[in-house]
Coordinates of C-alpha atoms in Angstrom, one line a residue:
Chain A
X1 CA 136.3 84.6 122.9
X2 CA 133.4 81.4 122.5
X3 CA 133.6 79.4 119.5
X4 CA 130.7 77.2 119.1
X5 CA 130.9 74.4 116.1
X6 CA 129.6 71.8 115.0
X7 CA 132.5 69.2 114.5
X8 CA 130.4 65.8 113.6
X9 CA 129.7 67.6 110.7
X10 CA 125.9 68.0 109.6
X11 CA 124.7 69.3 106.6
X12 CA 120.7 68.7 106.3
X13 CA 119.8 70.3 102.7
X14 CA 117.7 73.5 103.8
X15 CA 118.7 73.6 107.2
X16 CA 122.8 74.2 106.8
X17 CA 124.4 76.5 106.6
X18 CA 121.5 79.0 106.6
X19 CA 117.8 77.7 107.1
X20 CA 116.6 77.8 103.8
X21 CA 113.3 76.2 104.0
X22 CA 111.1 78.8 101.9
X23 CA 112.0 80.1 99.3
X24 CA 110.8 82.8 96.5
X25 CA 107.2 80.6 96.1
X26 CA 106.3 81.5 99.5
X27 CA 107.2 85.2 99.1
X28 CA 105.5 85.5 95.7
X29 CA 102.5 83.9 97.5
X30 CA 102.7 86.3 100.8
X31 CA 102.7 89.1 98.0
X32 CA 99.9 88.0 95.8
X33 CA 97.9 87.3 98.9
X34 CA 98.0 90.5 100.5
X35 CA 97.6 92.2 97.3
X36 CA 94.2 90.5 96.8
X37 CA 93.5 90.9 100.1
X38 CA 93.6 94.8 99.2
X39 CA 91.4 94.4 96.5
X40 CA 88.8 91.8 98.2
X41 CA 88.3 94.6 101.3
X42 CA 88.2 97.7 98.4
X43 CA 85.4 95.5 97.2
X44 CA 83.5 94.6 99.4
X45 CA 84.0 98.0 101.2
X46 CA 82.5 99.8 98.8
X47 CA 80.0 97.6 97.6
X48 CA 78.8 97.8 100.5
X49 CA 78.2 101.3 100.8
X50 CA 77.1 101.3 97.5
X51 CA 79.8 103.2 95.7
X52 CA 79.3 100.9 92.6
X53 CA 79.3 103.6 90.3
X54 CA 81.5 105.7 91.8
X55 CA 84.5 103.2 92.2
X56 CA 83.3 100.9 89.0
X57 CA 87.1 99.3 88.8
X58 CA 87.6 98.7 92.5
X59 CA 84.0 96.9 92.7
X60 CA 83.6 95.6 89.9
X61 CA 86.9 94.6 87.8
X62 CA 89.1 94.0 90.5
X63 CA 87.5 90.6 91.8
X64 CA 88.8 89.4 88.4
X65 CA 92.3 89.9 89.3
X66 CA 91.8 89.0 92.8
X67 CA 90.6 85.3 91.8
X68 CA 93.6 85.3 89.2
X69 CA 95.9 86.1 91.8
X70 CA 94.7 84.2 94.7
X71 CA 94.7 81.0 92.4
X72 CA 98.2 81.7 91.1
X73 CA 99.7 82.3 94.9
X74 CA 97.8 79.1 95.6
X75 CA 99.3 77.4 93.1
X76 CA 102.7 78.5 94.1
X77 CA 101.9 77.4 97.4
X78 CA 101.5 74.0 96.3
X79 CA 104.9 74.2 94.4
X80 CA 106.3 75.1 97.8
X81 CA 104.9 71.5 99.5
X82 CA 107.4 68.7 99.6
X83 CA 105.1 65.8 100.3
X84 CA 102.5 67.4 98.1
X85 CA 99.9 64.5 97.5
X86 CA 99.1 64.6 100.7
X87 CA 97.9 68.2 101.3
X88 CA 94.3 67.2 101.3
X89 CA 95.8 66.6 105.2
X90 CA 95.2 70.0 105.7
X91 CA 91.4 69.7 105.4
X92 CA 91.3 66.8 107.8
X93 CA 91.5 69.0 111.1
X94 CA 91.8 72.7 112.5
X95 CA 94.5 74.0 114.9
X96 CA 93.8 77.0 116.1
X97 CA 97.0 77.5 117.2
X98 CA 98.5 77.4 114.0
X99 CA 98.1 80.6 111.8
X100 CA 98.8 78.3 108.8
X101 CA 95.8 75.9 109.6
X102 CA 93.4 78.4 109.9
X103 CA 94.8 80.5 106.8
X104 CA 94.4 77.2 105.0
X105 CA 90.7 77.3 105.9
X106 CA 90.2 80.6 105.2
X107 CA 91.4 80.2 101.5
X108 CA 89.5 77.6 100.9
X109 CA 86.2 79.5 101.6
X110 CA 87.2 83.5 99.9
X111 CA 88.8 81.9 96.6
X112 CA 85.5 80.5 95.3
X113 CA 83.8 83.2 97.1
X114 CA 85.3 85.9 95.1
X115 CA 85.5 84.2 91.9
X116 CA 81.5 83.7 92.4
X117 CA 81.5 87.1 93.0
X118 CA 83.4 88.1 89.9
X119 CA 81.1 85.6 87.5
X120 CA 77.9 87.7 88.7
X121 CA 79.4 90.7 87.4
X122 CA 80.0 89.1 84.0
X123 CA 76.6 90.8 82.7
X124 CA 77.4 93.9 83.3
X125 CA 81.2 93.6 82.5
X126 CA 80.6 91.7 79.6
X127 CA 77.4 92.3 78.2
X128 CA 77.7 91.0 74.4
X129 CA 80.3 87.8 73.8
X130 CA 81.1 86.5 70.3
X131 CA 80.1 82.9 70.8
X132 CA 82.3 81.7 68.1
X133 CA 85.5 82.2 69.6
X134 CA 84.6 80.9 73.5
X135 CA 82.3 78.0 71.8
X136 CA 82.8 76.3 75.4
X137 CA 80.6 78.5 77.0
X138 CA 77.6 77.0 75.1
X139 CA 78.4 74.0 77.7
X140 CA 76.6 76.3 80.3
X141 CA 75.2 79.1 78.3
X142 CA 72.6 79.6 76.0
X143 CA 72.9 82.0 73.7
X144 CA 70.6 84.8 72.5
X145 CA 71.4 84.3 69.2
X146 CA 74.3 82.1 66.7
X147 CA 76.6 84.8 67.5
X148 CA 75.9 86.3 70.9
X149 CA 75.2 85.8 74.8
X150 CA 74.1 87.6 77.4
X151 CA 75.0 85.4 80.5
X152 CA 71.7 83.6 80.3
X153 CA 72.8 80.5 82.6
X154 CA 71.4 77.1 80.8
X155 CA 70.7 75.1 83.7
X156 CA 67.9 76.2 86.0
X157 CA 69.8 75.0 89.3
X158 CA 72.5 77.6 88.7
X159 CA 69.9 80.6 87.7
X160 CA 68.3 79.5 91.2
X161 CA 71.5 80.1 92.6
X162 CA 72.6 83.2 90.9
X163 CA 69.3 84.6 92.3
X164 CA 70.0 83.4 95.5
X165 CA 72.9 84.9 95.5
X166 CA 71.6 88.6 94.2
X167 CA 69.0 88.3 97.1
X168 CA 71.8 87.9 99.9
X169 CA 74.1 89.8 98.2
X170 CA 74.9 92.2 101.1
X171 CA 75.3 89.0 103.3
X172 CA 78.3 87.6 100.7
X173 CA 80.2 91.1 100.8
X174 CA 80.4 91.2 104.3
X175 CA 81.4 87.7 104.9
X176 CA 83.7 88.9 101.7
X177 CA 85.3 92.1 103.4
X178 CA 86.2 89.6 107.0
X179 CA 87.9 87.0 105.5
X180 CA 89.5 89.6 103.1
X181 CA 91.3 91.4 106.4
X182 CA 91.8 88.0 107.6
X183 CA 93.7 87.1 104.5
X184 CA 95.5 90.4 104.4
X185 CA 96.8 89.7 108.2
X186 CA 97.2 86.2 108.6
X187 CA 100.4 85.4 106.0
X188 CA 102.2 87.8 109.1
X189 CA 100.7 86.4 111.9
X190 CA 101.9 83.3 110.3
X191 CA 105.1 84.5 110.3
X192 CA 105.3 86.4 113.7
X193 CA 104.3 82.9 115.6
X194 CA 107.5 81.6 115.1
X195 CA 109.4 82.4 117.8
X196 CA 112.7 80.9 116.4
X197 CA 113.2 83.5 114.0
X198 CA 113.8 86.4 116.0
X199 CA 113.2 88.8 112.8
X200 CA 109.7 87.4 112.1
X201 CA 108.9 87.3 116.0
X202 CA 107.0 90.7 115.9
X203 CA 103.1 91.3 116.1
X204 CA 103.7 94.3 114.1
X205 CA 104.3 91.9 111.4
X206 CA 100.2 91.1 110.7
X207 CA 99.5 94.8 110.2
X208 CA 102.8 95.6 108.4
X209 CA 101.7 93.0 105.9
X210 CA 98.0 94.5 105.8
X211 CA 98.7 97.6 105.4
X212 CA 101.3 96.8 102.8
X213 CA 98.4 95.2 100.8
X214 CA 96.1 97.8 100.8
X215 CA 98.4 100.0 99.8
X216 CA 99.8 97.6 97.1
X217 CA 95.8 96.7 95.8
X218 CA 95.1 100.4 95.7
X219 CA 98.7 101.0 93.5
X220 CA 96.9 98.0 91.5
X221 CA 93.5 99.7 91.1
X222 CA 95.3 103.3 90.1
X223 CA 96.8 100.8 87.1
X224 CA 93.9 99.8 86.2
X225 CA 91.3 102.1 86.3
X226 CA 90.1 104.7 83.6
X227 CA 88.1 106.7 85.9
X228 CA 90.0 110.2 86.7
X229 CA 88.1 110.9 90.5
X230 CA 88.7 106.9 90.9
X231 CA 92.3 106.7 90.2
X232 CA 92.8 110.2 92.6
X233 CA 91.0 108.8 95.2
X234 CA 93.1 105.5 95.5
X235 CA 96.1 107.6 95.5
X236 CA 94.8 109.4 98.0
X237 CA 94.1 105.7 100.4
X238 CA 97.6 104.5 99.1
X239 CA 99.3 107.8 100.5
X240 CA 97.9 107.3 104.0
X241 CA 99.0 103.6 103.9
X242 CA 102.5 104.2 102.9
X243 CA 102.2 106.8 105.6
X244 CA 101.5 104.2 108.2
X245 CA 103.4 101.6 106.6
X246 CA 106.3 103.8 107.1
X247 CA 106.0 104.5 110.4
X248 CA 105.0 100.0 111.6
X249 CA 108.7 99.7 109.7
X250 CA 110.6 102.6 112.7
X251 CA 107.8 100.9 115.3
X252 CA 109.2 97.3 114.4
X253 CA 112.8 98.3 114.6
X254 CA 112.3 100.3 117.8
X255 CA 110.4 97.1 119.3
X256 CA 113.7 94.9 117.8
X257 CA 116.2 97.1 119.8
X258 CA 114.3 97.3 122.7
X259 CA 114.1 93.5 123.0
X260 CA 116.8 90.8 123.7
X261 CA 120.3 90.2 122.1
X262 CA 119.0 87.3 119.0
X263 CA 116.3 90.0 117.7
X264 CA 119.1 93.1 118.3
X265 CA 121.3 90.8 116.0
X266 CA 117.9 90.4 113.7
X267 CA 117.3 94.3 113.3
X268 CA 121.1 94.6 112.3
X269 CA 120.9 92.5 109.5
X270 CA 118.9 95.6 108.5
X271 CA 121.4 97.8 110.0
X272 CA 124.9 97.8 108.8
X273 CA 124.5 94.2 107.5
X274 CA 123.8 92.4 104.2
X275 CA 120.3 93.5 103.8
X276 CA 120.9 96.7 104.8
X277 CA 120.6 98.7 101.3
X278 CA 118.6 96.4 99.1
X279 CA 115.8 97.3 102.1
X280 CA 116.1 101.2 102.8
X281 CA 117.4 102.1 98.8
X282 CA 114.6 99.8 96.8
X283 CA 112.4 99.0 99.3
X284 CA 111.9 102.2 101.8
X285 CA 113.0 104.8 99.4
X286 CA 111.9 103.5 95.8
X287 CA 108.9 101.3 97.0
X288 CA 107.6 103.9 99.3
X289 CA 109.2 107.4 99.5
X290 CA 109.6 107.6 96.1
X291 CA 106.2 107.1 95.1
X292 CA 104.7 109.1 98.0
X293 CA 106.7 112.0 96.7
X294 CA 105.3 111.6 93.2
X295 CA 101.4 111.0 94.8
X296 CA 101.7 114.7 96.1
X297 CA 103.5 116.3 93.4
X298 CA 100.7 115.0 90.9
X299 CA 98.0 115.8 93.8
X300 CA 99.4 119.3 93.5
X301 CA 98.4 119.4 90.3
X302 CA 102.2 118.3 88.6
X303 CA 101.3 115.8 85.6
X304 CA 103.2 113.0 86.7
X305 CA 102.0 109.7 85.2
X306 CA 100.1 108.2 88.0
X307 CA 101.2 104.2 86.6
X308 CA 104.8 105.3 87.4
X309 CA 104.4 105.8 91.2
X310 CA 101.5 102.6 91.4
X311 CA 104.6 100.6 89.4
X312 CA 107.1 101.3 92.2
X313 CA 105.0 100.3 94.7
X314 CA 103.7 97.1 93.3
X315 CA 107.5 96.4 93.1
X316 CA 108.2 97.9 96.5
X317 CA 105.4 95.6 98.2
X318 CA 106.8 92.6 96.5
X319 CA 110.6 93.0 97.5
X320 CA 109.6 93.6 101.3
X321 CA 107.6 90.1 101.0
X322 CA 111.0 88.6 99.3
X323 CA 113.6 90.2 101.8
X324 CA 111.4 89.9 104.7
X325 CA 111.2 86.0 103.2
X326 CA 115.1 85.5 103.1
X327 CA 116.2 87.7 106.2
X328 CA 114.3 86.2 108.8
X329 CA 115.8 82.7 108.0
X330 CA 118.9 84.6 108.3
X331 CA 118.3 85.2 112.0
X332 CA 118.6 82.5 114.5
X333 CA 119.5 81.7 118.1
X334 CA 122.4 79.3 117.9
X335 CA 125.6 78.8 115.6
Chain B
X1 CA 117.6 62.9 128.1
X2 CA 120.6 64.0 130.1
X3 CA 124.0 64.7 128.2
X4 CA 127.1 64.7 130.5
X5 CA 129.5 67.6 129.0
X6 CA 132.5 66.7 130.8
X7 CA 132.2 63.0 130.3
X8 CA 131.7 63.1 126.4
X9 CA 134.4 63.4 124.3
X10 CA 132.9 64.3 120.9
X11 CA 133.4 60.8 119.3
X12 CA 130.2 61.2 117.2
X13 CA 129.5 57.4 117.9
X14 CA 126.2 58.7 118.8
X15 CA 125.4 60.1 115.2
X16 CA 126.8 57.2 113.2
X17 CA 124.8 55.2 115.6
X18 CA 121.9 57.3 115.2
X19 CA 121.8 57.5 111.4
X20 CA 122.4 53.7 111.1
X21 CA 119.2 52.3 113.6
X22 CA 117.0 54.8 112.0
X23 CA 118.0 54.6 108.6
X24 CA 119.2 58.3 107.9
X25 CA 119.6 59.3 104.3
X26 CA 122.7 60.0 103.3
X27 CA 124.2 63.6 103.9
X28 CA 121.3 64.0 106.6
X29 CA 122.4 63.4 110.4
X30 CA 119.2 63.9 113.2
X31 CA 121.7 64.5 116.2
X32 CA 125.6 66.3 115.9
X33 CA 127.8 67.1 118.3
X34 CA 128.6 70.7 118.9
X35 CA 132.3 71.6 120.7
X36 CA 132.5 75.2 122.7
X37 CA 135.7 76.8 123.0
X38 CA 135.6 79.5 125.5
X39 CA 138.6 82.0 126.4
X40 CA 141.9 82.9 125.3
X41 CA 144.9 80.5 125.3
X42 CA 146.0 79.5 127.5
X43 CA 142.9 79.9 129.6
X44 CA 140.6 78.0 127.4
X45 CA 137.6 75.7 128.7
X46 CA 136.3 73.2 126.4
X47 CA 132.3 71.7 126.5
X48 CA 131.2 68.6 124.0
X49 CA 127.4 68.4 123.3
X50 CA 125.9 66.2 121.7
X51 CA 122.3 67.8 120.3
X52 CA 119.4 67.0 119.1
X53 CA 115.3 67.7 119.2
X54 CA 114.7 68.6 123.1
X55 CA 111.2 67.1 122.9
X56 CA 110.1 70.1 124.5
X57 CA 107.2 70.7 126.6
X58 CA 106.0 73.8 125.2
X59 CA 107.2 72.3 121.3
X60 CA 106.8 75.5 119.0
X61 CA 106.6 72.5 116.0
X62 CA 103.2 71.0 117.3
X63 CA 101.7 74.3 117.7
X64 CA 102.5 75.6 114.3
X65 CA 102.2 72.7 112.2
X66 CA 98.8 72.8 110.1
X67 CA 98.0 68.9 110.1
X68 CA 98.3 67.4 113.8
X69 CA 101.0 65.5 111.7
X70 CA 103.8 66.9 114.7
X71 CA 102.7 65.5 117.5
X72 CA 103.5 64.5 121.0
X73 CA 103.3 61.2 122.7
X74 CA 101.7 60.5 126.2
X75 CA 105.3 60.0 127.1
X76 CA 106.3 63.4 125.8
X77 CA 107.8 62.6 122.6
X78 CA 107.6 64.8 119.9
X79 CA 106.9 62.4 116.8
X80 CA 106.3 63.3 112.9
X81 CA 103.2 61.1 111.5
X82 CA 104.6 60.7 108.1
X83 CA 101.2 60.1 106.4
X84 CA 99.7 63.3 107.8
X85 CA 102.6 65.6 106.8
X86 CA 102.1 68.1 103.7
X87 CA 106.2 69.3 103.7
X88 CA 105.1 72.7 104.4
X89 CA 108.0 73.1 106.7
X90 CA 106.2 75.1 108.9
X91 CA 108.1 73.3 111.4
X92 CA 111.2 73.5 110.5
X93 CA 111.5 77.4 110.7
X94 CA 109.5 77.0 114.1
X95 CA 111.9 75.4 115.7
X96 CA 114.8 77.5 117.4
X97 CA 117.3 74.1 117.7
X98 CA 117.1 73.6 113.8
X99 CA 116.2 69.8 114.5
X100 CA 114.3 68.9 111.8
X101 CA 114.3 68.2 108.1
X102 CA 112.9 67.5 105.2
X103 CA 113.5 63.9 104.1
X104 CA 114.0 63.5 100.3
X105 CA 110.5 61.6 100.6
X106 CA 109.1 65.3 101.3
X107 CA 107.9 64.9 105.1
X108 CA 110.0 66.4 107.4
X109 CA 111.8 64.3 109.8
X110 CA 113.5 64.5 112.8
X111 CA 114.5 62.5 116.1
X112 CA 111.9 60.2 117.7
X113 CA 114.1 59.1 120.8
X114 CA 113.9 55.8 119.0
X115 CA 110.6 55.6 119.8
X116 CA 110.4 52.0 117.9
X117 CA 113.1 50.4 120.3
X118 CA 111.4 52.1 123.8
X119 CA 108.3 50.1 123.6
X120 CA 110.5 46.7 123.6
X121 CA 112.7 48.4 126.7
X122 CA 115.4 49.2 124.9
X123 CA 117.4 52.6 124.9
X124 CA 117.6 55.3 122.2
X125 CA 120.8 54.1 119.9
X126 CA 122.6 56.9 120.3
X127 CA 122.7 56.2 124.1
X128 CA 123.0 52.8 124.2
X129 CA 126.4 52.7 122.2
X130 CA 128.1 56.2 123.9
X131 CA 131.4 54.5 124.8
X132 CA 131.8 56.9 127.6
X133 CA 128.4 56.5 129.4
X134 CA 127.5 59.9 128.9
X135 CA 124.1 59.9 128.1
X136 CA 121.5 59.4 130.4
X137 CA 117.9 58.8 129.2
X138 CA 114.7 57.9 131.0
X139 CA 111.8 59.2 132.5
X140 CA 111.9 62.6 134.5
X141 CA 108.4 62.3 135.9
X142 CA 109.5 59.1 137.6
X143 CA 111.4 60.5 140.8
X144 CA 113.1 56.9 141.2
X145 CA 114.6 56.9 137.7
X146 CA 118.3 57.4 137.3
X147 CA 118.1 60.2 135.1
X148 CA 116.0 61.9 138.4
X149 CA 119.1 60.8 140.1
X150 CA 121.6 62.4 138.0
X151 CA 119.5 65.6 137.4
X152 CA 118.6 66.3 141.5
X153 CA 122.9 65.5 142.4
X154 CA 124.8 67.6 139.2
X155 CA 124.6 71.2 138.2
X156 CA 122.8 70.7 134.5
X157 CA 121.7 73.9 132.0
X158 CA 119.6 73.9 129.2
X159 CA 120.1 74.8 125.5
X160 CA 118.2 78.5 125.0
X161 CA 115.6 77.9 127.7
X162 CA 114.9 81.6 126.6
X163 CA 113.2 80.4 123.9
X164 CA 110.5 79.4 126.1
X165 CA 109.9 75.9 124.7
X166 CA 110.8 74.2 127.6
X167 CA 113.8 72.1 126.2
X168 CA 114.0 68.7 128.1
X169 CA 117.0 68.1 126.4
X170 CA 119.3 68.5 129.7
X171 CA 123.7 69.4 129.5
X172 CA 125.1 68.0 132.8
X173 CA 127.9 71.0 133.5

C-alpha cells in the first residue's frame, strides 16, 4: 500500500482539493465559440460558392448571432480573468507556443470581421426601419424620409468603405471561413497542450471540439431557418457530424487506454466513475443518439418537429464543453 | 535545488519560513511537505519531501501562458512578472506539480527561489532555516558547486519526470 499526503497542510483556493481554476465561464465560452465557429464557416462556405439564395439563413442571418455570441463568450471570458485590468497584456506580444496567445489574436481580428459582415447585410435584412423607435441611428444614418431608412450611411468615409468592402468581398469571406476553423479548433488545441491534465492531453480534442461546433451551428441554423430544403439540408450536415463526432469520442478513449497509467485513470473517470452517466446518458445518448435517431426518422418522411432534435443537441454540445471543463481538472498526476 | 529525503523530517520550518520572507497570504503556502508511507506494517518505509515549483527546463507554464508574464531567468528560474499577468490561469492547469496560484490580487503566484535574496548571495529561506540541513541549493551547471557534489555521490529521483518537463527539483533517496 503507498499513502502519499500532504501533512504541512496546504490549501491554495482553486488549487486544493481539486484544481478548480476554470469554471462554468470558460465552458460557456468554449461552447459559444465553437458554435459560432459553425456558423462563421456555414457562412462563408457558402457565400462563397454563391448559395446565397439557396441557404438565405446560414449566409445571411446567422452572422447576427455569431457576433452576439462571440461578444457574449468574450465577455464571459473576461469574467473569467483574475487580474482583469491588465488584459490589454495580451495584445503586447505573440507566443506561438501558446494556443491561448494566438486564439487571443485570432478573436480580435473575426469578431469585428463578422459583425462588419453582418452590418452589410442590414439592406437586405432590413430593408425599411421605423426611425422613430431607433432615433440613434440618425447619428450615422440619413434617412429617406421622417419615418424611414434604407441604410444610406451619412458619412462618406464609411460609404467608401462599405464599397470597399462589396468590391473585395470574396477576399473577406475567405479570410472569414480560415479564422472561422481556426476558432472552431483552437479552444481544444488549447486544451490538449496541457500536458498536466492527462484527460485534456489528446489531439483528438481540436477536432472533437470542431466537429462538435458544426454540428451544434447547423442544430442552430435548423432553429432558425424558415426555409423547408434549408432546414433538411443542415440536418442532413448535422447527421454526418454527430456521425463523426461519435466515432473521435470511441477514437479518444481508445487513444486514453492505450496510453499510460494518469490518462487510463483519466478515461475512468468516464468509465465506472463520477462522470460516468451524466456523459453517456445526456451527453452521448440525448445530445447525440437521440437526435440522430429523430434526424432519420423525420428524413424518412416521419413528422417529427425538426426544433426538438436541433434543441437536444444545442444542449448536448454545451454539457460536453461543461463536463469536459470540470473532468479534466479532475485528472492529475500526483495526490 | 536538492531535497535530502532521509535527512528531513517533515518539520515544515521550510513553509512557515517560506510564507513569512515572501509575504504569503494567509491560507496560501508556495512550498508543503508531502510524507509517503509505503508497505504494510510492520514493513513500512517512510520518505518526507518537501515540494515546490521544479523550475523546470522544459516549464509547460512559460509555454502556455499568453503574455511572456511566466518567464524564466538566465539562471533558470521560472518567475511570474506581476504587471504582465492577465489571471487567466492558463498556468496553473499547465502545470503537473500544482505549484502555482492565484494570489487574491488576481496574478498567479508561485515560488521564485527567493530570487530577491540570490542577487545579495543569500539562500532561498526555506533552505537557509532547515534545521536538519537538508536542503541543498545552488547552481547545477557549475560542476564545482556543492549541490554538483551531492548530486554526482547520492542516488537522487525526480518528481514525475514523465511529465517531460524536466523537473530540476531533485529528492536525494
Amino acid at each position: 500500500m503507498r499513502e502519499e499526503i500532504i501533512v504541512s497542510g496546504r490549501m491554495n483556493k482553486g488549487v486544493d482539493p481539486i484544481l478548480h481554476a476554470w469554471g462554468w465561464e470558460i465552458a460557456l465560452y468554449l461552447f459559444l465559440g465553437g458554435l459560432a465557429a459553425g456558423l462563421i464557416i456555414y457562412t462563408a462556405f457558402y457565400a462563397i460558392t454563391k448559395k446565397e439564395n439557396k441557404y438565405f439563413t446560414a449566409t445571411k442571418v446567422t452572422p447576427i448571432f455569431a457576433s452576439l455570441f462571440l461578444i457574449l463568450g468574450l465577455s464571459a471570458l473576461f469574467i473569467d480573468l483574475h487580474h482583469k485590468l491588465y488584459f490589454w497584456q495580451l495584445y503586447t506580444n505573440i507566443n506561438l507556443r501558446s494556443p491561448m496567445s494566438w486564439g487571443a489574436w485570432t478573436l480580435l481580428i473575426v469578431t469585428p470581421l463578422i459583425m462588419i459582415y453582418s452590418v452589410l447585410n442590414f439592406k437586405e435584412l432590413f430593408p425599411r426601419i421605423n426611425v422613430q423607435k431607433f432615433n440613434f441611428l440618425k447619428l450615422i444614418i440619413s434617412p429617406i424620409d421622417s419615418e424611414t431608412i434604407n441604410w444610406q450611411w451619412r458619412y462618406s468615409l464609411i460609404r467608401k468603405f462599405e464599397s470597399f468592402l462589396q468590391k473585395n468581398i470574396r477576399l473577406l469571406l475567405w479570410v472569414l471561413l480560415i479564422l472561422g476553423i481556426i476558432l472552431g479548433m483552437y479552444t481544444g488545441i488549447l486544451l490538449s497542450a496541457f500536458n498536466a491534465r492527462p484527460l485534456w492531453n489528446t489531439s483528438v480534442l481540436g477536432v472533437l471540439f470542431l466537429t462538435s461546433g458544426l454540428s451544434t451551428a447547423a442544430a442552430f441554423i435548423m432553429l432558425l431557418s424558415k426555409n423547408k430544403e434549408e432546414i433538411k439540408w443542415f440536418s442532413k450536415i448535422d447527421l454526418i457530424m454527430i456521425a463523426i463526432e461519435l466515432f473521435l469520442i470511441i477514437h479518444m478513449f481508445m487513444g486514453f487506454l492505450a496510453s499510460t497509467t494518469v490518462q487510463i485513470e483519466a478515461a475512468n473517470l468516464f468509465l465506472g466513475g463520477q462522470y460516468t452517466v451524466v456523459f453517456w446518458v445526456f451527453v452521448v445518448f440525448i445530445g447525440l443518439i437521440l437526435p440522430a435517431i429523430l434526424e432519420i426518422m423525420e428524413l424518412k418522411g416521419m413528422h417529427i418537429n425538426h426544433k426538438i432534435s436541433a434543441i437536444l443537441v444545442l444542449f448536448g454540445g454545451l454539457l460536453l464543453r461543461f463536463i469536459i471543463i470540470y473532468a479534466g481538472q479532475n485528472s492529475r498526476y500526483l495526490y | 535545488m536538492a531535497i535530502d529525503t532521509l535527512k528531513c523530517v517533515g518539520c515544515s520550518d521550510c513553509v512557515v519560513a517560506c510564507q513569512t520572507e515572501n509575504n504569503v497570504p494567509i491560507g496560501y503556502c508556495r512550498d508543503w511537505i508531502v510524507e509517503v508511507t509505503d508497505g504494510t506494517y510492520p514493513n513500512l518505509t517512510l520518505e518526507n519531501r518537501s515540494e515546490r515549483c521544479c523550475h523546470c527546463s522544459n516549464a509547460p507554464c512559460v509555454r502556455c501562458c499568453p503574455t511572456g508574464a511566466s518567464h524564466k531567468t538566465e539562471e533558470g528560474v521560472v518567475l511570474v512578472t506581476h504587471s504582465d499577468c492577465i489571471g487567466c490561469a492558463a498556468c496553473i492547469t499547465s502545470c503537473p506539480y500544482d505549484a502555482r496560484y492565484t494570489h487574491p490580487e488576481g496574478y498567479v503566484d508561485k515560488c521564485t527561489f527567493c530570487y530577491h535574496r540570490l542577487a545579495d548571495g543569500l539562500l532561498p529561506a526555506c533552505v537557509s532555516v532547515c534545521p536538519t540541513k537538508c536542503m541543498y541549493f545552488g547552481d547545477i551547471d557549475n560542476p564545482e558547486s556543492t549541490i554538483s557534489e551531492v548530486l554526482k555521490n547520492r542516488k537522487w529521483k525526480l518528481l514525475i519526470p514523465e511529465a517531460g518537463t524536466d523537473p530540476k527539483l531533485y529528492f536525494l533517496i
